[in-house]
PDB file of C-alpha atoms in Angstrom:
ATOM      1  CA  MET N   1       0.101   0.104   0.037  1.00  0.00           C
ATOM      2  CA  VAL N   2       3.189   2.237   0.864  1.00  0.00           C
ATOM      3  CA  GLN N   3       4.604   1.706  -2.164  1.00  0.00           C
ATOM      4  CA  ALA N   4       1.394   2.087  -4.678  1.00  0.00           C
ATOM      5  CA  ALA N   5       0.866   5.474  -2.724  1.00  0.00           C
ATOM      6  CA  ASN N   6       4.158   6.442  -3.111  1.00  0.00           C
ATOM      7  CA  GLN N   7       3.866   5.716  -6.814  1.00  0.00           C
ATOM      8  CA  ALA N   8       0.866   7.497  -7.302  1.00  0.00           C
ATOM      9  CA  ILE N   9       2.215  10.425  -5.567  1.00  0.00           C
ATOM     10  CA  GLU N  10       5.118  10.767  -7.763  1.00  0.00           C
ATOM     11  CA  ARG N  11       3.459  10.243 -10.896  1.00  0.00           C
ATOM     12  CA  PHE N  12       0.158  12.515  -9.891  1.00  0.00           C
ATOM     13  CA  GLY N  13       1.199  14.686  -7.200  1.00  0.00           C
ATOM     14  CA  VAL N  14      -0.632  15.310  -3.895  1.00  0.00           C
ATOM     15  CA  HIS N  15      -3.955  16.428  -4.748  1.00  0.00           C
ATOM     16  CA  SER N  16      -6.170  18.371  -1.703  1.00  0.00           C
ATOM     17  CA  ALA N  17      -8.561  15.962  -1.319  1.00  0.00           C
ATOM     18  CA  GLY N  18     -11.356  18.537  -2.209  1.00  0.00           C
ATOM     19  CA  SER N  19     -14.396  17.222  -3.893  1.00  0.00           C
ATOM     20  CA  ALA N  20     -14.840  17.079  -7.601  1.00  0.00           C
ATOM     21  CA  ALA N  21     -17.433  19.941  -7.609  1.00  0.00           C
ATOM     22  CA  LEU N  22     -14.816  22.380  -5.717  1.00  0.00           C
ATOM     23  CA  MET N  23     -11.432  20.913  -7.462  1.00  0.00           C
ATOM     24  CA  GLY N  24     -12.582  19.077 -10.455  1.00  0.00           C
ATOM     25  CA  ASN N  25     -12.413  15.492 -11.365  1.00  0.00           C
ATOM     26  CA  THR N  26      -8.719  13.558 -11.784  1.00  0.00           C
ATOM     27  CA  SER N  27      -7.765  11.086 -14.520  1.00  0.00           C
ATOM     28  CA  LEU N  28      -7.576   8.921 -11.846  1.00  0.00           C
ATOM     29  CA  SER N  29     -11.381   9.636 -10.814  1.00  0.00           C
ATOM     30  CA  VAL N  30     -12.159   9.186 -14.253  1.00  0.00           C
ATOM     31  CA  ALA N  31     -10.863   6.144 -14.767  1.00  0.00           C
ATOM     32  CA  LEU N  32     -12.371   4.271 -11.630  1.00  0.00           C
ATOM     33  CA  GLU N  33     -15.657   5.671 -13.039  1.00  0.00           C
ATOM     34  CA  ALA N  34     -15.388   3.728 -16.322  1.00  0.00           C
ATOM     35  CA  ARG N  35     -13.837   1.061 -14.488  1.00  0.00           C
ATOM     36  CA  ILE N  36     -16.888   0.446 -12.046  1.00  0.00           C
ATOM     37  CA  ALA N  37     -19.718   1.298 -14.889  1.00  0.00           C
ATOM     38  CA  SER N  38     -18.186  -1.153 -16.878  1.00  0.00           C
ATOM     39  CA  HIS N  39     -18.178  -3.802 -13.948  1.00  0.00           C
ATOM     40  CA  LEU N  40     -21.184  -3.194 -13.087  1.00  0.00           C
ATOM     41  CA  GLY N  41     -23.332  -3.519 -16.595  1.00  0.00           C
ATOM     42  CA  TYR N  42     -23.864   0.311 -16.812  1.00  0.00           C
ATOM     43  CA  LYS N  43     -22.753   2.966 -19.123  1.00  0.00           C
ATOM     44  CA  PHE N  44     -22.298   5.915 -16.444  1.00  0.00           C
ATOM     45  CA  CYS N  45     -21.093   6.164 -13.207  1.00  0.00           C
ATOM     46  CA  THR N  46     -20.754   9.105 -10.611  1.00  0.00           C
ATOM     47  CA  LEU N  47     -18.532   9.421  -7.972  1.00  0.00           C
ATOM     48  CA  PHE N  48     -19.578  10.882  -4.638  1.00  0.00           C
ATOM     49  CA  PRO N  49     -16.819  12.091  -2.050  1.00  0.00           C
ATOM     50  CA  ILE N  50     -18.812  10.359   0.643  1.00  0.00           C
ATOM     51  CA  GLY N  51     -21.312   8.023   1.008  1.00  0.00           C
ATOM     52  CA  TRP N  52     -23.670   9.671   3.003  1.00  0.00           C
ATOM     53  CA  ALA N  53     -23.435  12.404   0.260  1.00  0.00           C
ATOM     54  CA  ALA N  54     -24.149   9.957  -2.533  1.00  0.00           C
ATOM     55  CA  GLY N  55     -27.550   8.605  -1.041  1.00  0.00           C
ATOM     56  CA  TYR N  56     -29.030  11.574  -0.307  1.00  0.00           C
ATOM     57  CA  GLY N  57     -27.769  13.356  -2.926  1.00  0.00           C
ATOM     58  CA  VAL N  58     -28.973  11.098  -5.889  1.00  0.00           C
ATOM     59  CA  ILE N  59     -32.592  11.421  -4.149  1.00  0.00           C
ATOM     60  CA  LYS N  60     -32.274  15.164  -3.996  1.00  0.00           C
ATOM     61  CA  THR N  61     -31.247  15.559  -7.487  1.00  0.00           C
ATOM     62  CA  LEU N  62     -33.826  13.380  -9.630  1.00  0.00           C
ATOM     63  CA  VAL N  63     -36.671  13.981  -7.455  1.00  0.00           C
ATOM     64  CA  ARG N  64     -38.918  17.435  -8.025  1.00  0.00           C
ATOM     65  CA  GLU N  65     -41.215  18.495  -5.537  1.00  0.00           C
ATOM     66  CA  THR N  66     -44.076  17.133  -7.314  1.00  0.00           C
ATOM     67  CA  ASP N  67     -42.422  13.970  -7.648  1.00  0.00           C
ATOM     68  CA  HIS N  68     -43.206  10.490  -5.417  1.00  0.00           C
ATOM     69  CA  VAL N  69     -40.741   8.339  -3.560  1.00  0.00           C
ATOM     70  CA  VAL N  70     -41.983   5.076  -2.152  1.00  0.00           C
ATOM     71  CA  ILE N  71     -39.181   3.837   0.246  1.00  0.00           C
ATOM     72  CA  ASP N  72     -38.450   0.808   2.221  1.00  0.00           C
ATOM     73  CA  ILE N  73     -39.315   1.315   5.805  1.00  0.00           C
ATOM     74  CA  LEU N  74     -35.531   0.361   6.626  1.00  0.00           C
ATOM     75  CA  ALA N  75     -33.707   2.157   4.173  1.00  0.00           C
ATOM     76  CA  HIS N  76     -30.785   3.948   5.086  1.00  0.00           C
ATOM     77  CA  ALA N  77     -30.790   7.297   6.943  1.00  0.00           C
ATOM     78  CA  CYS N  78     -29.386   9.188   4.078  1.00  0.00           C
ATOM     79  CA  LEU N  79     -31.836   7.992   1.536  1.00  0.00           C
ATOM     80  CA  GLN N  80     -34.538   8.717   3.813  1.00  0.00           C
ATOM     81  CA  GLU N  81     -33.619  11.807   4.210  1.00  0.00           C
ATOM     82  CA  GLY N  82     -32.656  12.534   1.131  1.00  0.00           C
ATOM     83  CA  ALA N  83     -36.137  11.563   0.214  1.00  0.00           C
ATOM     84  CA  ARG N  84     -37.677  13.867   2.730  1.00  0.00           C
ATOM     85  CA  ALA N  85     -35.380  16.637   1.596  1.00  0.00           C
ATOM     86  CA  ALA N  86     -36.956  16.447  -1.815  1.00  0.00           C
ATOM     87  CA  THR N  87     -40.296  15.753  -1.787  1.00  0.00           C
ATOM     88  CA  ALA N  88     -43.624  16.125   0.529  1.00  0.00           C
ATOM     89  CA  ASN N  89     -44.594  12.630  -1.529  1.00  0.00           C
ATOM     90  CA  VAL N  90     -42.970  10.297   0.285  1.00  0.00           C
ATOM     91  CA  SER N  91     -44.811   6.903   0.896  1.00  0.00           C
ATOM     92  CA  ARG N  92     -42.454   4.390   3.094  1.00  0.00           C
ATOM     93  CA  PHE N  93     -43.699   0.704   2.541  1.00  0.00           C
ATOM     94  CA  ALA N  94     -43.213  -2.346   4.789  1.00  0.00           C
ATOM     95  CA  HIS N  95     -39.827  -4.016   4.702  1.00  0.00           C
ATOM     96  CA  LEU N  96     -39.456  -6.533   1.983  1.00  0.00           C
ATOM     97  CA  SER N  97     -43.079  -6.103   0.729  1.00  0.00           C
ATOM     98  CA  THR N  98     -43.100  -6.050  -2.807  1.00  0.00           C
ATOM     99  CA  ALA N  99     -47.012  -6.199  -2.811  1.00  0.00           C
ATOM    100  CA  ALA N 100     -46.863  -2.784  -0.655  1.00  0.00           C
ATOM    101  CA  VAL N 101     -45.185  -1.300  -3.514  1.00  0.00           C
ATOM    102  CA  GLY N 102     -47.066  -2.662  -6.035  1.00  0.00           C
ATOM    103  CA  LYS N 103     -50.457  -1.081  -3.867  1.00  0.00           C
ATOM    104  CA  ARG N 104     -48.280   2.053  -3.561  1.00  0.00           C
ATOM    105  CA  LEU N 105     -47.677   2.559  -7.005  1.00  0.00           C
ATOM    106  CA  LYS N 106     -51.214   1.237  -8.196  1.00  0.00           C
ATOM    107  CA  ARG N 107     -52.676   4.308  -6.123  1.00  0.00           C
ATOM    108  CA  ILE N 108     -49.781   7.015  -7.062  1.00  0.00           C
ATOM    109  CA  ARG N 109     -51.050   6.401 -10.500  1.00  0.00           C
ATOM    110  CA  GLU N 110     -54.642   6.426 -10.513  1.00  0.00           C
ATOM    111  CA  ASN N 111     -54.439  10.154  -8.430  1.00  0.00           C
ATOM    112  CA  ASP N 112     -51.522  11.372 -10.685  1.00  0.00           C
ATOM    113  CA  PRO N 113     -51.055   9.780 -13.821  1.00  0.00           C
ATOM    114  CA  ARG N 114     -48.334  11.768 -14.980  1.00  0.00           C
ATOM    115  CA  ALA N 115     -46.060  11.922 -11.838  1.00  0.00           C
ATOM    116  CA  GLY N 116     -42.260  10.895 -11.691  1.00  0.00           C
ATOM    117  CA  ILE N 117     -42.165   8.106  -8.874  1.00  0.00           C
ATOM    118  CA  LEU N 118     -38.693   6.598  -7.522  1.00  0.00           C
ATOM    119  CA  VAL N 119     -39.209   3.302  -5.826  1.00  0.00           C
ATOM    120  CA  VAL N 120     -36.010   3.077  -2.965  1.00  0.00           C
ATOM    121  CA  THR N 121     -34.615  -0.236  -1.693  1.00  0.00           C
ATOM    122  CA  GLU N 122     -31.491  -1.802  -0.686  1.00  0.00           C
ATOM    123  CA  THR N 123     -29.375  -4.835  -2.020  1.00  0.00           C
ATOM    124  CA  LEU N 124     -28.401  -6.243   1.478  1.00  0.00           C
ATOM    125  CA  PHE N 125     -30.170  -4.629   4.579  1.00  0.00           C
ATOM    126  CA  SER N 126     -27.347  -4.057   7.137  1.00  0.00           C
ATOM    127  CA  MET N 127     -29.678  -4.711  10.573  1.00  0.00           C
ATOM    128  CA  ASP N 128     -31.062  -7.893   9.403  1.00  0.00           C
ATOM    129  CA  SER N 129     -29.096  -9.291   6.072  1.00  0.00           C
ATOM    130  CA  ASP N 130     -32.228 -10.301   4.547  1.00  0.00           C
ATOM    131  CA  THR N 131     -33.122  -9.175   0.387  1.00  0.00           C
ATOM    132  CA  PRO N 132     -35.739  -7.502  -1.303  1.00  0.00           C
ATOM    133  CA  ASP N 133     -36.584  -9.259  -4.638  1.00  0.00           C
ATOM    134  CA  ILE N 134     -35.360  -6.684  -7.300  1.00  0.00           C
ATOM    135  CA  ALA N 135     -36.537  -8.370 -10.362  1.00  0.00           C
ATOM    136  CA  ALA N 136     -39.777  -8.077  -8.630  1.00  0.00           C
ATOM    137  CA  LEU N 137     -39.698  -4.912  -7.975  1.00  0.00           C
ATOM    138  CA  GLN N 138     -37.526  -3.662 -11.524  1.00  0.00           C
ATOM    139  CA  ALA N 139     -40.800  -5.236 -13.364  1.00  0.00           C
ATOM    140  CA  LEU N 140     -43.479  -3.202 -11.121  1.00  0.00           C
ATOM    141  CA  CYS N 141     -41.427   0.024 -11.892  1.00  0.00           C
ATOM    142  CA  ARG N 142     -41.620  -0.741 -15.778  1.00  0.00           C
ATOM    143  CA  ASP N 143     -45.810  -1.410 -15.386  1.00  0.00           C
ATOM    144  CA  TYR N 144     -45.678   1.530 -13.677  1.00  0.00           C
ATOM    145  CA  GLY N 145     -43.554   3.729 -15.264  1.00  0.00           C
ATOM    146  CA  ALA N 146     -41.808   4.792 -12.041  1.00  0.00           C
ATOM    147  CA  THR N 147     -37.970   4.500 -11.717  1.00  0.00           C
ATOM    148  CA  LEU N 148     -35.705   1.681  -9.182  1.00  0.00           C
ATOM    149  CA  LEU N 149     -32.863   2.859  -7.330  1.00  0.00           C
ATOM    150  CA  VAL N 150     -31.163   0.774  -5.500  1.00  0.00           C
ATOM    151  CA  ASP N 151     -28.481   0.869  -2.833  1.00  0.00           C
ATOM    152  CA  CYS N 152     -25.756  -1.609  -3.029  1.00  0.00           C
ATOM    153  CA  ALA N 153     -23.561  -0.513   0.022  1.00  0.00           C
ATOM    154  CA  HIS N 154     -23.668  -3.626   2.118  1.00  0.00           C
ATOM    155  CA  ASP N 155     -22.678  -6.133  -0.082  1.00  0.00           C
ATOM    156  CA  LEU N 156     -21.245  -4.867  -3.437  1.00  0.00           C
ATOM    157  CA  GLY N 157     -17.221  -5.764  -3.515  1.00  0.00           C
ATOM    158  CA  ALA N 158     -17.946  -8.034  -0.604  1.00  0.00           C
ATOM    159  CA  LEU N 159     -19.913 -10.833  -1.988  1.00  0.00           C
ATOM    160  CA  GLY N 160     -20.692 -12.972  -4.864  1.00  0.00           C
ATOM    161  CA  GLU N 161     -18.571 -13.779  -7.829  1.00  0.00           C
ATOM    162  CA  ARG N 162     -16.280 -10.624  -8.853  1.00  0.00           C
ATOM    163  CA  GLY N 163     -18.085  -9.084  -6.030  1.00  0.00           C
ATOM    164  CA  ARG N 164     -21.242  -7.845  -7.604  1.00  0.00           C
ATOM    165  CA  GLY N 165     -23.194  -9.325  -4.792  1.00  0.00           C
ATOM    166  CA  VAL N 166     -26.938  -9.748  -4.561  1.00  0.00           C
ATOM    167  CA  PHE N 167     -27.141  -8.360  -8.216  1.00  0.00           C
ATOM    168  CA  GLN N 168     -25.376 -11.042  -9.432  1.00  0.00           C
ATOM    169  CA  ALA N 169     -27.198 -13.703  -7.071  1.00  0.00           C
ATOM    170  CA  GLN N 170     -30.363 -12.566  -8.245  1.00  0.00           C
ATOM    171  CA  ASP N 171     -29.088 -12.161 -12.410  1.00  0.00           C
ATOM    172  CA  MET N 172     -30.001  -8.426 -12.028  1.00  0.00           C
ATOM    173  CA  VAL N 173     -26.419  -6.722 -13.133  1.00  0.00           C
ATOM    174  CA  GLY N 174     -26.822  -4.257 -15.522  1.00  0.00           C
ATOM    175  CA  LYS N 175     -30.860  -4.539 -15.313  1.00  0.00           C
ATOM    176  CA  VAL N 176     -31.601  -2.283 -12.494  1.00  0.00           C
ATOM    177  CA  ASP N 177     -32.635   1.169 -13.129  1.00  0.00           C
ATOM    178  CA  ILE N 178     -30.249   3.199 -11.155  1.00  0.00           C
ATOM    179  CA  LEU N 179     -27.350   1.782  -8.469  1.00  0.00           C
ATOM    180  CA  MET N 180     -26.047   3.714  -5.882  1.00  0.00           C
ATOM    181  CA  GLY N 181     -23.505   2.141  -3.538  1.00  0.00           C
ATOM    182  CA  HIS N 182     -20.909   3.422  -0.540  1.00  0.00           C
ATOM    183  CA  SER N 183     -18.932   2.325   2.467  1.00  0.00           C
ATOM    184  CA  PRO N 184     -20.964   1.734   5.184  1.00  0.00           C
ATOM    185  CA  LYS N 185     -17.631   2.403   7.256  1.00  0.00           C
ATOM    186  CA  HIS N 186     -18.016   5.967   6.616  1.00  0.00           C
ATOM    187  CA  SER N 187     -21.789   6.362   7.107  1.00  0.00           C
ATOM    188  CA  PRO N 188     -23.485   7.992   9.626  1.00  0.00           C
ATOM    189  CA  PRO N 189     -25.387   5.070  11.767  1.00  0.00           C
ATOM    190  CA  ARG N 190     -29.267   4.211  10.568  1.00  0.00           C
ATOM    191  CA  ALA N 191     -31.368   6.928  12.439  1.00  0.00           C
ATOM    192  CA  GLY N 192     -36.407  16.762 -11.861  1.00  0.00           C
ATOM    193  CA  LEU N 193     -37.716  12.676 -12.041  1.00  0.00           C
ATOM    194  CA  SER N 194     -39.676  11.677 -15.243  1.00  0.00           C
ATOM    195  CA  PRO N 195     -41.655   8.378 -15.762  1.00  0.00           C
ATOM    196  CA  ALA N 196     -39.205   7.839 -18.298  1.00  0.00           C
ATOM    197  CA  THR N 197     -36.262   8.352 -16.801  1.00  0.00           C
ATOM    198  CA  ARG N 198     -33.762   4.901 -17.457  1.00  0.00           C
ATOM    199  CA  LYS N 199     -30.546   4.059 -17.014  1.00  0.00           C
ATOM    200  CA  ALA N 200     -28.627   4.963 -19.962  1.00  0.00           C
TER     201      ALA N 200
END
Protein backbone atom coordinates (compact mmCIF):
# COMPACT_ATOMS: atom_id res chain seq x y z
CA MET A 1 0.00 0.00 0.00
CA VAL A 2 2.80 2.42 0.91
CA GLN A 3 4.64 1.60 -2.30
CA ALA A 4 1.51 2.14 -4.41
CA ALA A 5 0.78 5.42 -2.64
CA ASN A 6 4.33 6.65 -3.24
CA GLN A 7 4.13 5.69 -6.91
CA ALA A 8 0.82 7.55 -7.28
CA ILE A 9 2.29 10.66 -5.64
CA GLU A 10 5.33 10.55 -7.89
CA ARG A 11 3.20 10.20 -11.01
CA PHE A 12 0.19 12.39 -10.21
CA GLY A 13 1.31 14.66 -7.40
CA VAL A 14 -0.58 15.35 -4.18
CA HIS A 15 -4.28 16.11 -4.48
CA SER A 16 -6.06 18.38 -2.03
CA ALA A 17 -8.72 15.71 -1.40
CA GLY A 18 -11.44 18.27 -2.07
CA SER A 19 -14.68 17.24 -3.75
CA ALA A 20 -14.97 17.12 -7.53
CA ALA A 21 -17.49 19.96 -7.40
CA LEU A 22 -14.82 22.20 -5.87
CA MET A 23 -11.53 20.81 -7.20
CA GLY A 24 -12.58 19.04 -10.40
CA ASN A 25 -11.98 15.45 -11.44
CA THR A 26 -8.63 13.77 -11.96
CA SER A 27 -7.67 11.25 -14.61
CA LEU A 28 -7.70 8.65 -11.83
CA SER A 29 -11.26 9.43 -10.71
CA VAL A 30 -12.52 9.42 -14.31
CA ALA A 31 -10.81 6.07 -14.93
CA LEU A 32 -12.33 4.69 -11.73
CA GLU A 33 -15.82 5.79 -12.79
CA ALA A 34 -15.37 4.02 -16.12
CA ARG A 35 -14.15 0.80 -14.47
CA ILE A 36 -16.99 0.75 -11.94
CA ALA A 37 -19.59 1.36 -14.68
CA SER A 38 -18.17 -1.43 -16.82
CA HIS A 39 -17.94 -3.85 -13.89
CA LEU A 40 -21.61 -3.31 -13.02
CA GLY A 41 -23.03 -3.23 -16.55
CA TYR A 42 -23.77 0.50 -16.75
CA LYS A 43 -22.82 3.18 -19.24
CA PHE A 44 -22.23 5.94 -16.68
CA CYS A 45 -20.98 6.22 -13.11
CA THR A 46 -20.58 9.28 -10.87
CA LEU A 47 -18.34 9.31 -7.80
CA PHE A 48 -19.36 11.20 -4.67
CA PRO A 49 -16.84 12.28 -2.01
CA ILE A 50 -18.63 10.43 0.81
CA GLY A 51 -21.26 7.72 1.05
CA TRP A 52 -23.82 9.88 2.83
CA ALA A 53 -23.64 12.42 0.01
CA ALA A 54 -24.26 9.68 -2.56
CA GLY A 55 -27.42 8.39 -0.87
CA TYR A 56 -28.81 11.82 -0.08
CA GLY A 57 -27.62 13.50 -3.25
CA VAL A 58 -28.88 11.03 -5.81
CA ILE A 59 -32.46 11.35 -4.54
CA LYS A 60 -32.35 15.11 -3.97
CA THR A 61 -30.94 15.60 -7.46
CA LEU A 62 -33.43 13.45 -9.35
CA VAL A 63 -36.69 14.05 -7.50
CA ARG A 64 -38.79 17.20 -7.97
CA GLU A 65 -41.21 18.59 -5.39
CA THR A 66 -44.18 17.20 -7.33
CA ASP A 67 -42.67 13.72 -7.70
CA HIS A 68 -43.19 10.74 -5.41
CA VAL A 69 -40.73 8.56 -3.50
CA VAL A 70 -41.78 5.05 -2.43
CA ILE A 71 -39.15 3.80 0.03
CA ASP A 72 -38.56 0.74 2.21
CA ILE A 73 -39.17 1.63 5.84
CA LEU A 74 -35.72 0.27 6.79
CA ALA A 75 -33.78 1.99 4.01
CA HIS A 76 -30.64 3.81 5.16
CA ALA A 77 -31.05 7.18 6.85
CA CYS A 78 -29.27 9.04 4.04
CA LEU A 79 -31.90 7.74 1.61
CA GLN A 80 -34.78 8.62 3.95
CA GLU A 81 -33.45 12.15 4.49
CA GLY A 82 -32.82 12.65 0.79
CA ALA A 83 -36.42 11.67 0.07
CA ARG A 84 -37.84 14.02 2.71
CA ALA A 85 -35.66 16.87 1.46
CA ALA A 86 -36.78 16.36 -2.13
CA THR A 87 -40.56 16.05 -1.80
CA ALA A 88 -43.43 15.88 0.66
CA ASN A 89 -44.78 12.93 -1.35
CA VAL A 90 -42.92 10.16 0.46
CA SER A 91 -44.55 6.76 1.01
CA ARG A 92 -42.75 4.26 3.23
CA PHE A 93 -43.63 0.62 2.62
CA ALA A 94 -43.38 -2.42 4.89
CA HIS A 95 -39.90 -3.91 4.83
CA LEU A 96 -39.30 -6.09 1.74
CA SER A 97 -42.98 -6.04 0.78
CA THR A 98 -43.21 -6.15 -3.01
CA ALA A 99 -47.00 -6.29 -2.68
CA ALA A 100 -47.00 -3.04 -0.71
CA VAL A 101 -44.91 -1.37 -3.41
CA GLY A 102 -47.40 -2.51 -6.04
CA LYS A 103 -50.36 -1.09 -4.08
CA ARG A 104 -48.65 2.27 -3.61
CA LEU A 105 -47.65 2.53 -7.26
CA LYS A 106 -51.18 1.68 -8.35
CA ARG A 107 -52.65 4.33 -6.04
CA ILE A 108 -50.18 7.01 -7.14
CA ARG A 109 -50.78 6.29 -10.83
CA GLU A 110 -54.56 6.42 -10.38
CA ASN A 111 -54.33 9.82 -8.66
CA ASP A 112 -51.44 11.31 -10.64
CA PRO A 113 -50.94 9.57 -14.02
CA ARG A 114 -47.99 11.76 -15.07
CA ALA A 115 -46.09 11.91 -11.78
CA GLY A 116 -42.45 10.97 -11.54
CA ILE A 117 -42.02 8.07 -9.08
CA LEU A 118 -38.80 6.79 -7.52
CA VAL A 119 -38.88 3.44 -5.70
CA VAL A 120 -35.99 3.04 -3.23
CA THR A 121 -34.62 -0.10 -1.59
CA GLU A 122 -31.33 -1.81 -0.77
CA THR A 123 -29.74 -5.03 -1.99
CA LEU A 124 -28.72 -6.20 1.47
CA PHE A 125 -30.14 -4.59 4.60
CA SER A 126 -27.38 -4.36 7.17
CA MET A 127 -29.56 -4.65 10.27
CA ASP A 128 -31.29 -7.92 9.34
CA SER A 129 -29.12 -9.28 6.49
CA ASP A 130 -32.17 -9.76 4.27
CA THR A 131 -32.77 -8.90 0.62
CA PRO A 132 -35.70 -7.79 -1.55
CA ASP A 133 -36.82 -9.40 -4.80
CA ILE A 134 -35.08 -6.91 -7.06
CA ALA A 135 -36.36 -8.38 -10.32
CA ALA A 136 -39.96 -8.16 -9.09
CA LEU A 137 -39.48 -4.55 -7.98
CA GLN A 138 -37.93 -3.62 -11.32
CA ALA A 139 -40.82 -5.26 -13.16
CA LEU A 140 -43.33 -3.28 -11.07
CA CYS A 141 -41.49 -0.09 -11.85
CA ARG A 142 -41.64 -0.86 -15.56
CA ASP A 143 -45.38 -1.58 -15.32
CA TYR A 144 -46.14 1.71 -13.56
CA GLY A 145 -43.63 3.98 -15.28
CA ALA A 146 -41.54 4.37 -12.13
CA THR A 147 -37.77 4.33 -11.63
CA LEU A 148 -36.00 1.89 -9.29
CA LEU A 149 -33.05 3.03 -7.16
CA VAL A 150 -31.15 0.33 -5.29
CA ASP A 151 -28.47 0.97 -2.65
CA CYS A 152 -25.87 -1.81 -2.74
CA ALA A 153 -23.61 -0.47 0.03
CA HIS A 154 -23.58 -3.58 2.18
CA ASP A 155 -22.75 -6.32 -0.33
CA LEU A 156 -21.11 -4.84 -3.41
CA GLY A 157 -17.44 -5.76 -3.46
CA ALA A 158 -17.87 -8.20 -0.57
CA LEU A 159 -20.19 -10.96 -1.82
CA GLY A 160 -20.74 -12.94 -4.98
CA GLU A 161 -18.85 -13.55 -8.17
CA ARG A 162 -16.31 -10.77 -8.76
CA GLY A 163 -17.88 -8.86 -5.87
CA ARG A 164 -21.17 -8.16 -7.61
CA GLY A 165 -23.15 -9.25 -4.56
CA VAL A 166 -26.91 -9.66 -4.54
CA PHE A 167 -27.19 -8.33 -8.10
CA GLN A 168 -25.17 -11.30 -9.32
CA ALA A 169 -27.13 -13.76 -7.16
CA GLN A 170 -30.44 -12.46 -8.52
CA ASP A 171 -29.18 -12.16 -12.13
CA MET A 172 -29.76 -8.40 -12.10
CA VAL A 173 -26.31 -7.04 -12.96
CA GLY A 174 -26.83 -4.00 -15.18
CA LYS A 175 -30.62 -4.45 -15.17
CA VAL A 176 -31.67 -1.97 -12.47
CA ASP A 177 -32.47 1.63 -13.40
CA ILE A 178 -30.17 3.30 -10.86
CA LEU A 179 -27.55 1.68 -8.66
CA MET A 180 -26.04 3.54 -5.72
CA GLY A 181 -23.36 2.30 -3.37
CA HIS A 182 -21.17 3.51 -0.56
CA SER A 183 -19.03 2.14 2.20
CA PRO A 184 -21.01 1.69 5.44
CA LYS A 185 -17.78 2.20 7.38
CA HIS A 186 -17.84 5.88 6.48
CA SER A 187 -21.55 6.57 6.82
CA PRO A 188 -23.47 7.82 9.86
CA PRO A 189 -25.59 5.15 11.55
CA ARG A 190 -29.17 4.49 10.56
CA ALA A 191 -31.38 6.67 12.33
CA GLY A 192 -36.64 16.45 -11.83
CA LEU A 193 -37.66 12.77 -12.24
CA SER A 194 -39.95 11.73 -15.10
CA PRO A 195 -41.69 8.39 -15.69
CA ALA A 196 -39.46 7.93 -18.72
CA THR A 197 -36.18 8.23 -16.77
CA ARG A 198 -34.13 5.11 -17.31
CA LYS A 199 -30.57 3.86 -17.14
CA ALA A 200 -28.66 5.13 -20.17
